[in-house]
């Protein structure tokens, strides 16, 4: 069996070679490899740049896809299911890195107040309270902010568990309706998956409802924000974004509108990348029956930073992650979006 691996996935070279035939290719250039090995059973290990749809997969003999990403919106799962192609991903692998991004972006734009008493007057709205959003909510709470979570699927699942007696109502997380979150949040951060219910979620009605002076951070997926609605609105106050419609050919008017702009690297930490590689290797091992790799772990570099929540937050966060350098580089050469992303040096996460 052949496994085709995105050549930008770190920590994976040499891992599968003792067990399978391996080819490496750029994420957007898998098709020539698939055609070269027509008729050979194949597995793919990919990132978001490989669009796994009928155009790529038809007559390819692909039987399994493992994505080193938290999301799966680049994979046509209906088509894969119809063709008997297995799919796995790495949910939560870089959730701590994206949380780090959110608070560092806030610090860089003066939104993360140093005074704890002043922070207690701020409300953070978290839209999408999954692996990433929940980490964001918990740190915001630890820093003294009020937190309003919006996540209808999570809310429904919690209610189901309470109703079946499998979860205590006393331990329940409080969720809010979207309009309540929009009307009451001073800082709003998006962490939804990309699907039919979230494309254009931040559209005309969203911005009309948004509290005047509120700020918006998007570290989920670009299409969650409707570019036209954003550009037509006087809200939000500040727009901070790591993700964009039509990447890498981003809308420069939206880039100009952003107070902070980065090339989709929020999740690019050493630890996040190691977690993702662990997940796809283990998934591949389970699919192919490679017992020795079913508990595979990358070499873990124990170099996490420690965030002193009582200390100067801005200086610590910007020391851990000098985010302004990326913002400047993207603004100077937006055509280098993909180059900046590929050449980004992974940073270490923090604990607190």
Short mmCIF file of C-alpha atoms in Angstrom, two decimals:
data_model
loop_
_atom_site.label_atom_id
_atom_site.label_comp_id
_atom_site.label_asym_id
_atom_site.label_seq_id
_atom_site.Cartn_x
_atom_site.Cartn_y
_atom_site.Cartn_z
CA UNK A 1 0.00 0.00 0.00
CA UNK A 2 1.16 3.53 -0.81
CA UNK A 3 0.73 6.49 1.53
CA UNK A 4 0.99 10.00 0.08
CA UNK A 5 1.93 12.61 2.67
CA UNK A 6 1.83 16.41 2.52
CA UNK A 7 5.49 17.42 2.58
CA UNK A 8 4.77 20.30 4.96
CA UNK A 9 3.64 18.02 7.81
CA UNK A 10 6.46 18.02 10.39
CA UNK A 11 7.82 15.19 12.53
CA UNK A 12 6.56 12.46 10.18
CA UNK A 13 9.43 11.75 7.78
CA UNK A 14 10.80 8.25 8.34
CA UNK A 15 7.97 7.14 10.62
CA UNK A 16 5.89 5.13 8.13
CA UNK A 17 8.66 4.15 5.70
CA UNK A 18 9.49 0.85 7.48
CA UNK A 19 5.90 -0.32 6.99
CA UNK A 20 4.58 1.18 3.73
CA UNK A 21 5.65 2.77 0.48
CA UNK A 22 5.71 6.54 1.04
CA UNK A 23 5.59 9.51 -1.33
CA UNK A 24 5.73 13.17 -0.23
CA UNK A 25 4.06 15.95 -2.23
CA UNK A 26 2.97 19.57 -1.82
CA UNK A 27 -0.54 19.78 -0.43
CA UNK A 28 -1.96 21.23 -3.64
CA UNK A 29 -0.19 18.75 -5.94
CA UNK A 30 -1.45 15.31 -4.95
CA UNK A 31 -3.23 14.56 -8.22
CA UNK A 32 -0.07 13.84 -10.31
CA UNK A 33 1.10 11.37 -7.65
CA UNK A 34 -2.28 9.62 -7.59
CA UNK A 35 -2.26 9.34 -11.38
CA UNK A 36 1.31 8.04 -11.43
CA UNK A 37 0.30 5.17 -9.17
CA UNK A 38 -3.07 4.48 -10.77
CA UNK A 39 -4.46 1.15 -9.61
CA UNK A 40 -2.37 1.03 -6.43
CA UNK A 41 -4.31 1.17 -3.13
CA UNK A 42 -3.45 4.44 -1.39
CA UNK A 43 -3.82 6.36 1.82
CA UNK A 44 -3.43 10.13 2.13
CA UNK A 45 -2.07 12.17 5.03
CA UNK A 46 -3.02 15.78 4.37
CA UNK A 47 -3.56 19.32 5.66
CA UNK A 48 -6.19 21.87 4.67
CA UNK A 49 -4.51 22.65 1.36
CA UNK A 50 -5.51 19.27 -0.11
CA UNK A 51 -9.14 19.44 -1.18
CA UNK A 52 -10.35 15.86 -1.00
CA UNK A 53 -13.33 15.86 -3.31
CA UNK A 54 -14.51 13.95 -6.37
CA UNK A 55 -12.10 15.86 -8.62
CA UNK A 56 -9.14 14.52 -6.64
CA UNK A 57 -10.42 11.14 -5.51
CA UNK A 58 -12.35 9.72 -8.45
CA UNK A 59 -10.67 6.53 -9.78
CA UNK A 60 -7.75 7.13 -7.41
CA UNK A 61 -7.92 3.92 -5.35
CA UNK A 62 -7.67 6.02 -2.20
CA UNK A 63 -9.07 4.02 0.71
CA UNK A 64 -8.18 6.17 3.75
CA UNK A 65 -7.54 9.86 4.49
CA UNK A 66 -5.96 11.21 7.68
CA UNK A 67 -5.89 14.99 8.08
CA UNK A 68 -3.43 16.63 10.47
CA UNK A 69 -6.03 19.34 11.22
CA UNK A 70 -8.79 20.01 13.70
CA UNK A 71 -11.35 20.59 10.93
CA UNK A 72 -12.55 18.46 8.04
CA UNK A 73 -14.22 21.05 5.82
CA UNK A 74 -11.62 20.40 3.09
CA UNK A 75 -12.85 16.82 2.82
CA UNK A 76 -16.07 15.87 1.01
CA UNK A 77 -17.17 13.40 3.65
CA UNK A 78 -20.38 12.46 1.83
CA UNK A 79 -18.37 11.49 -1.25
CA UNK A 80 -15.88 9.56 0.88
CA UNK A 81 -18.64 7.70 2.67
CA UNK A 82 -20.30 6.81 -0.63
CA UNK A 83 -16.98 5.47 -1.93
CA UNK A 84 -16.03 3.63 1.25
CA UNK A 85 -13.09 5.93 1.99
CA UNK A 86 -12.26 6.18 5.69
CA UNK A 87 -11.59 9.62 7.18
CA UNK A 88 -9.77 10.67 10.35
CA UNK A 89 -8.54 14.02 11.65
CA UNK A 90 -6.88 15.47 14.75
CA UNK A 91 -9.57 17.28 16.75
CA UNK A 92 -8.20 19.56 19.44
CA UNK A 93 -4.57 19.06 18.40
CA UNK A 94 -3.75 22.79 18.27
CA UNK A 95 -6.49 24.16 20.51
CA UNK A 96 -4.01 25.57 23.05
CA UNK A 97 -2.08 27.29 20.26
CA UNK A 98 -5.22 29.00 18.93
CA UNK A 99 -6.13 30.08 22.46
CA UNK A 100 -2.62 31.57 22.72
CA UNK A 101 -3.21 33.40 19.44
CA UNK A 102 -6.47 34.96 20.66
CA UNK A 103 -4.99 36.47 23.80
CA UNK A 104 -1.76 37.53 22.10
CA UNK A 105 -3.75 39.28 19.37
CA UNK A 106 -5.79 41.02 22.04
CA UNK A 107 -2.62 42.10 23.83
CA UNK A 108 -1.09 43.43 20.61
CA UNK A 109 -4.18 45.57 19.94
CA UNK A 110 -4.57 46.89 23.47
CA UNK A 111 -7.68 44.83 24.22
CA UNK A 112 -6.21 42.77 27.05
CA UNK A 113 -6.34 45.15 29.98
CA UNK A 114 -3.64 44.81 32.63
CA UNK A 115 -5.83 45.95 35.50
CA UNK A 116 -7.82 43.01 36.88
CA UNK A 117 -10.61 45.28 38.12
CA UNK A 118 -11.04 46.75 34.65
CA UNK A 119 -11.01 43.27 33.09
CA UNK A 120 -13.90 42.29 35.35
CA UNK A 121 -16.03 44.83 33.48
CA UNK A 122 -15.35 43.13 30.13
CA UNK A 123 -17.54 40.44 28.60
CA UNK A 124 -15.99 37.99 26.16
CA UNK A 125 -18.35 36.22 23.79
CA UNK A 126 -17.18 32.83 22.56
CA UNK A 127 -19.04 31.55 19.51
CA UNK A 128 -18.20 27.88 19.19
CA UNK A 129 -17.22 26.46 22.58
CA UNK A 130 -15.49 23.26 21.48
CA UNK A 131 -11.85 22.29 21.97
CA UNK A 132 -10.55 25.79 21.16
CA UNK A 133 -13.43 27.94 22.37
CA UNK A 134 -13.60 26.27 25.75
CA UNK A 135 -9.88 26.92 26.35
CA UNK A 136 -10.42 30.57 25.40
CA UNK A 137 -13.40 30.79 27.74
CA UNK A 138 -11.48 29.29 30.65
CA UNK A 139 -8.52 31.66 30.37
CA UNK A 140 -10.84 34.64 29.99
CA UNK A 141 -12.60 33.52 33.15
CA UNK A 142 -9.26 33.02 34.95
CA UNK A 143 -8.35 36.60 34.02
CA UNK A 144 -11.56 37.87 35.59
CA UNK A 145 -13.70 38.48 32.51
CA UNK A 146 -17.33 37.54 32.18
CA UNK A 147 -17.76 34.85 29.53
CA UNK A 148 -20.80 34.18 27.33
CA UNK A 149 -20.64 30.94 25.34
CA UNK A 150 -22.77 30.24 22.26
CA UNK A 151 -22.73 26.70 20.89
CA UNK A 152 -26.15 25.21 19.99
CA UNK A 153 -24.85 21.64 19.37
CA UNK A 154 -22.94 21.61 22.68
CA UNK A 155 -25.95 23.07 24.49
CA UNK A 156 -28.29 20.45 23.00
CA UNK A 157 -25.92 17.61 23.89
CA UNK A 158 -25.59 18.87 27.46
CA UNK A 159 -29.37 19.05 27.79
CA UNK A 160 -29.69 15.50 26.45
CA UNK A 161 -27.19 14.17 28.99
CA UNK A 162 -28.92 16.02 31.84
CA UNK A 163 -32.29 14.67 30.70
CA UNK A 164 -30.95 11.11 30.66
CA UNK A 165 -29.41 11.54 34.10
CA UNK A 166 -25.89 11.17 32.75
CA UNK A 167 -24.74 14.67 33.72
CA UNK A 168 -25.45 16.84 36.74
CA UNK A 169 -27.35 20.05 36.10
CA UNK A 170 -25.27 21.60 38.91
CA UNK A 171 -22.15 21.15 36.76
CA UNK A 172 -23.73 22.44 33.57
CA UNK A 173 -22.02 25.09 31.45
CA UNK A 174 -24.18 28.14 30.79
CA UNK A 175 -24.80 28.79 27.10
CA UNK A 176 -26.49 31.84 25.56
CA UNK A 177 -28.43 32.58 22.42
CA UNK A 178 -26.38 34.17 19.65
CA UNK A 179 -28.24 37.49 19.78
CA UNK A 180 -27.63 37.77 23.53
CA UNK A 181 -23.92 37.20 22.99
CA UNK A 182 -23.76 39.77 20.18
CA UNK A 183 -25.64 42.40 22.16
CA UNK A 184 -23.59 42.04 25.35
CA UNK A 185 -20.02 41.13 24.40
CA UNK A 186 -17.18 43.64 24.38
CA UNK A 187 -14.86 41.18 22.65
CA UNK A 188 -16.21 38.43 20.42
CA UNK A 189 -14.15 35.48 19.22
CA UNK A 190 -15.18 32.94 16.57
CA UNK A 191 -14.30 29.26 16.93
CA UNK A 192 -16.96 27.45 14.93
CA UNK A 193 -16.30 24.65 12.45
CA UNK A 194 -17.01 25.51 8.82
CA UNK A 195 -20.25 23.94 7.62
CA UNK A 196 -23.52 24.93 5.99
CA UNK A 197 -24.78 26.53 9.21
CA UNK A 198 -21.68 28.67 9.79
CA UNK A 199 -20.75 29.94 6.32
CA UNK A 200 -21.50 33.68 6.42
CA UNK A 201 -22.53 33.47 10.08
CA UNK A 202 -21.01 36.91 10.61
CA UNK A 203 -23.20 38.59 8.04
CA UNK A 204 -25.40 41.66 7.82
CA UNK A 205 -27.71 40.76 10.73
CA UNK A 206 -24.73 39.71 12.85
CA UNK A 207 -23.07 43.12 12.49
CA UNK A 208 -26.34 44.99 12.95
CA UNK A 209 -26.90 43.15 16.25
CA UNK A 210 -23.30 43.42 17.47
CA UNK A 211 -22.82 45.74 20.44
CA UNK A 212 -21.51 49.15 19.43
CA UNK A 213 -17.77 49.33 20.06
CA UNK A 214 -17.37 45.55 20.32
CA UNK A 215 -14.31 43.95 18.76
CA UNK A 216 -14.22 40.76 16.68
CA UNK A 217 -11.54 38.07 16.41
CA UNK A 218 -11.72 35.35 13.76
CA UNK A 219 -9.43 32.37 14.25
CA UNK A 220 -11.86 29.77 12.92
CA UNK A 221 -12.31 29.76 9.13
CA UNK A 222 -12.42 32.68 6.70
CA UNK A 223 -15.88 32.00 5.20
CA UNK A 224 -17.51 32.27 8.65
CA UNK A 225 -17.24 36.04 8.07
CA UNK A 226 -19.07 37.58 5.11
CA UNK A 227 -16.51 39.99 3.65
CA UNK A 228 -19.10 42.26 2.02
CA UNK A 229 -21.11 42.56 5.23
CA UNK A 230 -17.96 43.32 7.21
CA UNK A 231 -16.83 46.03 4.80
CA UNK A 232 -20.30 47.60 4.65
CA UNK A 233 -20.65 47.82 8.44
CA UNK A 234 -19.24 50.38 10.86
CA UNK A 235 -18.94 47.52 13.34
CA UNK A 236 -16.92 45.85 14.79
CA UNK A 237 -14.62 48.37 16.41
CA UNK A 238 -11.46 46.35 15.75
CA UNK A 239 -11.33 43.29 13.51
CA UNK A 240 -8.51 40.83 14.18
CA UNK A 241 -8.16 37.91 11.78
CA UNK A 242 -5.94 34.92 11.12
CA UNK A 243 -8.23 33.34 8.51
CA UNK A 244 -9.58 34.65 5.23
CA UNK A 245 -11.96 33.98 2.41
CA UNK A 246 -10.29 32.59 -0.73
CA UNK A 247 -6.93 31.87 0.89
CA UNK A 248 -4.24 32.44 -0.22
CA UNK A 249 -5.71 35.06 -2.60
CA UNK A 250 -7.10 37.20 0.21
CA UNK A 251 -9.23 40.32 -0.19
CA UNK A 252 -6.91 43.27 0.38
CA UNK A 253 -9.83 45.50 1.38
CA UNK A 254 -10.51 43.13 4.25
CA UNK A 255 -6.79 43.10 5.04
CA UNK A 256 -6.88 46.90 5.25
CA UNK A 257 -9.95 46.72 7.50
CA UNK A 258 -8.19 44.41 9.96
CA UNK A 259 -6.42 45.89 12.98
CA UNK A 260 -4.31 42.74 13.12
CA UNK A 261 -3.79 40.30 10.26
CA UNK A 262 -1.87 37.01 10.12
CA UNK A 263 -1.55 34.25 7.47
CA UNK A 264 -3.55 31.39 9.05
CA UNK A 265 -0.93 30.38 11.61
CA UNK A 266 -2.95 30.59 14.84
CA UNK A 267 -2.55 26.87 15.41
CA UNK A 268 1.10 26.69 14.37
CA UNK A 269 2.81 25.70 17.61
CA UNK A 270 5.45 23.03 18.19
CA UNK A 271 3.11 21.18 20.51
CA UNK A 272 0.12 21.51 18.18
CA UNK A 273 2.05 20.13 15.23
CA UNK A 274 3.36 17.25 17.32
CA UNK A 275 -0.16 16.44 18.50
CA UNK A 276 -1.44 16.47 14.91
CA UNK A 277 1.30 14.15 13.68
CA UNK A 278 0.68 11.81 16.61
CA UNK A 279 -3.01 11.68 15.67
CA UNK A 280 -2.55 10.94 11.96
CA UNK A 281 0.16 8.32 12.52
CA UNK A 282 -2.00 6.54 15.08
CA UNK A 283 -5.00 6.71 12.74
CA UNK A 284 -2.89 5.31 9.91
CA UNK A 285 -1.59 2.57 12.20
CA UNK A 286 -5.11 1.59 13.26
CA UNK A 287 -6.28 1.46 9.64
CA UNK A 288 -3.28 -0.51 8.37
CA UNK A 289 -2.86 -2.72 11.44
CA UNK A 290 0.60 -1.45 12.40
CA UNK A 291 0.58 -2.38 16.08
CA UNK A 292 3.91 -0.74 16.90
CA UNK A 293 2.61 2.70 15.84
CA UNK A 294 -0.82 2.60 17.48
CA UNK A 295 0.53 4.56 20.47
CA UNK A 296 3.01 6.64 18.46
CA UNK A 297 4.28 9.83 20.09
CA UNK A 298 6.61 12.42 18.60
CA UNK A 299 9.60 13.53 20.61
CA UNK A 300 8.05 16.13 22.90
CA UNK A 301 10.08 19.27 23.53
CA UNK A 302 9.24 20.36 27.06
CA UNK A 303 9.73 24.05 26.43
CA UNK A 304 6.31 25.50 27.13
CA UNK A 305 6.23 29.02 28.51
CA UNK A 306 4.44 29.82 31.74
CA UNK A 307 2.01 32.73 31.78
CA UNK A 308 1.94 34.53 35.11
CA UNK A 309 -1.65 35.74 35.19
CA UNK A 310 -0.73 38.19 37.95
CA UNK A 311 2.14 39.69 35.94
CA UNK A 312 2.32 41.98 32.92
CA UNK A 313 0.23 40.05 30.40
CA UNK A 314 1.13 42.05 27.30
CA UNK A 315 4.88 41.84 27.71
CA UNK A 316 4.75 38.11 28.43
CA UNK A 317 2.46 37.21 25.55
CA UNK A 318 4.29 39.29 22.97
CA UNK A 319 7.58 37.84 24.16
CA UNK A 320 6.21 34.31 23.71
CA UNK A 321 4.77 35.20 20.30
CA UNK A 322 5.91 38.42 18.52
CA UNK A 323 2.76 38.60 16.46
CA UNK A 324 3.30 42.12 15.09
CA UNK A 325 6.15 40.88 12.91
CA UNK A 326 3.75 38.63 11.00
CA UNK A 327 1.16 41.37 10.70
CA UNK A 328 3.76 43.67 9.13
CA UNK A 329 5.03 40.98 6.77
CA UNK A 330 1.54 40.13 5.50
CA UNK A 331 0.58 43.76 4.95
CA UNK A 332 3.78 44.49 3.04
CA UNK A 333 3.40 41.45 0.78
CA UNK A 334 -0.07 39.88 0.88
CA UNK A 335 0.83 37.95 -2.26
CA UNK A 336 3.29 36.02 -0.05
CA UNK A 337 0.48 34.62 2.12
CA UNK A 338 1.34 30.99 1.41
CA UNK A 339 5.08 31.59 1.63
CA UNK A 340 4.72 33.24 5.04
CA UNK A 341 2.63 30.32 6.20
CA UNK A 342 5.05 27.68 4.95
CA UNK A 343 8.11 29.42 6.37
CA UNK A 344 6.58 30.23 9.74
CA UNK A 345 8.76 29.00 12.61
CA UNK A 346 6.56 27.14 15.08
CA UNK A 347 6.33 28.78 18.49
CA UNK A 348 5.92 27.14 21.88
CA UNK A 349 2.63 27.32 23.74
CA UNK A 350 2.14 28.49 27.33
CA UNK A 351 0.48 27.07 30.40
CA UNK A 352 -0.89 29.12 33.29
#
